[in-house]
Amino acid sequence: MNTPEEFNEYRSRMNEKILGQDNKVIKRIFNLDTNAYASGKVDVQTKEMIGLACSMVLRCDDCVRYHLGKCHELGMSREQVFEVFSIATLIGGTIVIPHLRRAAEYWDNLDNQ
Amino acid sequence: MNTPEEFNEYRSRMNEKILGQDNKVIKRIFNLDTNAYASGKVDVQTKEMIGLACSMVLRCDDCVRYHLGKCHELGMSREQVFEVFSIATLIGGTIVIPHLRRAAEYWDNLDNQ
Amino acid sequence: MNTPEEFNEYRSRMNEKILGQDNKVIKRIFNLDTNAYASGKVDVQTKEMIGLACSMVLRCDDCVRYHLGKCHELGMSREQVFEVFSIATLIGGTIVIPHLRRAAEYWDNLDNQ
Amino acid sequence: MNTPEEFNEYRSRMNEKILGQDNKVIKRIFNLDTNAYASGKVDVQTKEMIGLACSMVLRCDDCVRYHLGKCHELGMSREQVFEVFSIATLIGGTIVIPHLRRAAEYWDNLDNQ
Amino acid sequence: MNTPEEFNEYRSRMNEKILGQDNKVIKRIFNLDTNAYASGKVDVQTKEMIGLACSMVLRCDDCVRYHLGKCHELGMSREQVFEVFSIATLIGGTIVIPHLRRAAEYWDNLDNQ
Amino acid sequence: MNTPEEFNEYRSRMNEKILGQDNKVIKRIFNLDTNAYASGKVDVQTKEMIGLACSMVLRCDDCVRYHLGKCHELGMSREQVFEVFSIATLIGGTIVIPHLRRAAEYWDNLDNQ
């Protein structure tokens, strides 16, 4: 799951299956996910950094991968991403470090695509 | 670990090793696990749905798999299981979605056994 | 905050203030909360027990109070509620016990209204 | 603890007591906390929004209060703060709502200072 | 709840009420709690430090108070307790700091009894 | 990742990459990690048991593996390690059990090196 291609393929395939079930509450949560990160009084780049940091402190590798992909698309630099990592690791503690390792590896994989 | 056979085999093998260590506290916790889900003033099906939802909000894939196996044995429908998924995703937030993907995949694997 | 009156008054007052802000994402999350617990393939009483158990394992006193209020309205018995408590305490561990204490106290307060 | 004055007074008094104990690891963590939120490749306002969102998804009322105080000092608008709230509530789920209530109340208290 | 007397009184009163409900699973969890911290291959003082650190990283103030009370009874020094605090704060991150403040205050209250 | 060799190799390789980024906050957190577990008023063995138990209740497999490696190096017995496991499983609840399975397997792998 650590290459962007594998991650995105599995994510898309399973999202389709889940939405195909036609559960109204789940469908709306998925829709909200799109709305919440759209530009508003807070810009898209900041929202993606917020999403990335929250994913790290909650220690969700797949969520980290998703937001890293978005940050990469938006042209954020490695230095910026590592500053977000540093705040998340400080807030969440050393328990975040194993997720930081996988995040650093995934960022390289995004660069090497 | 995503097929029911692999999951159950590893689970049984490691439980046996753990119980073989003869630690009294651990053995009693394992016993309690059997008692708590037995029929009482709350029926078994409801208890398994509770176990499933708690496993999702606490984001434990193996616990989700275990309770999905039980729900499947008890004859619950896909629609019912997805309603439990929807409540858990709402309570636990979008951070639960990667676990929802793996849960949906595992439910299919249970169907295809 | 431990009497149902105080809890409900604060909850209603602050919900009104939050919804008054007119943030679309927050408003939709609040709406979903109503939909998710409505009767469907899983009945209302089971959904409230799921909500109660998830609130306990996630250790949110206010969420526990809210679902206890709903369970009380639906006519659930003290024995049923304590069975839900027992599963949640087993899943979530002894760290849940302080919340169990406050939950038991609140259930009495609901009875004594 | 819900007025900014009470919150800040207790926080300062206890921080002083803790640092007076002269535990090197704790002192360094407190220092890091200052460094991590300083301006760098990511600006101060963004870092405070990250701190606020992480505090909400981790459901720490005091951490939320602290970052709300900083956001207020930096001149952020109510609309911006509510957009951060909305992302945090979506990521963290409805379990975050009781903290959202207290956060909304505290923001008003900051305005009314 | 911040004086040892208030804390212990509420804890005892509510435990009695909970055990009076006669739910077998809950009663056994309460019994296990006594067994697990008894002297074994790991001594009582180490077990209480483990209980204290786990309570801090899981951010349960009442659990922290309980184990601080036990550590105080066992004659542990303020320096030792602060070393446990420092490990817990490092593992759990700055999100633990508000609990560290209340823990430091409670330790003083134990000293001033 | 379940053999000590694979785990240690990945850990060292990624730590090097992370530290190579030269983010001051992250570097200091890594340094603190070394200081916090050094001998002080609390001895090294106790600190490693604390680290192990906290890693289990926070359900971080890699953190558990790291501290199990340290406990093994320090000559702790299987009985001692299982007593730490038992406290962590009681505090953290049955949600910890899947991590207990992987921890028990890893301890055997350490023995079989």
Tab-separated table of C-alpha atoms in Angstrom, chain C residues 13-98:
chain	number	residue	atom	x	y	z
C	13	ARG	CA	-28.299	26.842	24.176
C	14	MET	CA	-24.877	26.118	22.711
C	15	ASN	CA	-26.244	24.094	19.768
C	16	GLU	CA	-28.363	27.108	18.874
C	17	LYS	CA	-25.359	29.402	19.022
C	18	ILE	CA	-23.263	27.013	16.895
C	19	LEU	CA	-25.984	26.547	14.258
C	20	GLY	CA	-26.520	30.324	14.257
C	21	GLN	CA	-23.016	30.689	12.852
C	22	ASP	CA	-24.323	29.191	9.609
C	23	ASN	CA	-21.319	26.999	8.805
C	24	LYS	CA	-22.613	24.542	6.202
C	25	VAL	CA	-20.405	21.601	7.151
C	26	ILE	CA	-21.269	21.836	10.854
C	27	LYS	CA	-24.985	22.197	10.107
C	28	ARG	CA	-24.937	19.076	7.958
C	29	ILE	CA	-23.107	17.078	10.610
C	30	PHE	CA	-25.801	18.092	13.104
C	31	ASN	CA	-28.499	17.008	10.628
C	32	LEU	CA	-26.815	13.678	9.995
C	33	ASP	CA	-26.842	13.060	13.720
C	34	THR	CA	-30.636	13.037	13.618
C	35	ASN	CA	-30.830	10.816	10.529
C	36	ALA	CA	-28.349	8.209	11.690
C	37	TYR	CA	-30.285	7.307	14.844
C	38	ALA	CA	-33.695	7.115	13.109
C	39	SER	CA	-35.348	3.728	12.693
C	40	GLY	CA	-34.115	1.716	9.707
C	41	LYS	CA	-32.915	-1.851	9.273
C	42	VAL	CA	-31.636	-1.485	12.838
C	43	ASP	CA	-34.227	-0.323	15.389
C	44	VAL	CA	-33.985	2.865	17.441
C	45	GLN	CA	-33.349	1.169	20.763
C	46	THR	CA	-30.383	-0.794	19.382
C	47	LYS	CA	-28.981	2.354	17.801
C	48	GLU	CA	-29.162	4.185	21.115
C	49	MET	CA	-27.369	1.310	22.845
C	50	ILE	CA	-24.687	1.499	20.132
C	51	GLY	CA	-24.415	5.259	20.655
C	52	LEU	CA	-24.146	4.771	24.408
C	53	ALA	CA	-21.444	2.104	24.185
C	54	CYS	CA	-19.387	4.077	21.633
C	55	SER	CA	-19.615	7.168	23.846
C	56	MET	CA	-18.301	5.183	26.809
C	57	VAL	CA	-15.352	3.580	25.032
C	58	LEU	CA	-14.457	6.997	23.575
C	59	ARG	CA	-14.865	8.369	27.106
C	60	CYS	CA	-17.116	11.325	26.355
C	61	ASP	CA	-19.253	12.084	29.447
C	62	ASP	CA	-21.609	14.463	27.658
C	63	CYS	CA	-22.214	11.961	24.847
C	64	VAL	CA	-22.919	9.274	27.463
C	65	ARG	CA	-25.398	11.602	29.180
C	66	TYR	CA	-27.153	12.338	25.900
C	67	HIS	CA	-27.619	8.668	24.991
C	68	LEU	CA	-28.597	7.754	28.562
C	69	GLY	CA	-31.365	10.350	28.280
C	70	LYS	CA	-32.545	8.741	25.047
C	71	CYS	CA	-32.377	5.195	26.504
C	72	HIS	CA	-34.416	6.394	29.487
C	73	GLU	CA	-37.054	7.959	27.243
C	74	LEU	CA	-37.269	4.687	25.283
C	75	GLY	CA	-38.034	2.820	28.489
C	76	MET	CA	-34.897	0.742	28.751
C	77	SER	CA	-34.328	-0.932	32.105
C	78	ARG	CA	-31.417	-0.386	34.480
C	79	GLU	CA	-30.349	-4.005	33.876
C	80	GLN	CA	-30.151	-3.442	30.129
C	81	VAL	CA	-28.216	-0.228	30.535
C	82	PHE	CA	-25.744	-1.935	32.875
C	83	GLU	CA	-25.223	-4.725	30.321
C	84	VAL	CA	-24.266	-2.072	27.786
C	85	PHE	CA	-21.995	-0.509	30.424
C	86	SER	CA	-20.359	-3.895	31.037
C	87	ILE	CA	-19.508	-4.478	27.363
C	88	ALA	CA	-18.155	-0.937	27.010
C	89	THR	CA	-16.022	-1.291	30.143
C	90	LEU	CA	-14.637	-4.600	28.946
C	91	ILE	CA	-13.817	-3.282	25.466
C	92	GLY	CA	-12.453	0.055	26.673
C	93	GLY	CA	-10.753	-1.197	29.849
C	94	THR	CA	-10.541	0.118	33.379
C	95	ILE	CA	-9.813	3.579	31.982
C	96	VAL	CA	-13.575	3.700	31.329
C	97	ILE	CA	-14.468	3.216	35.023
C	98	PRO	CA	-14.465	6.926	36.028
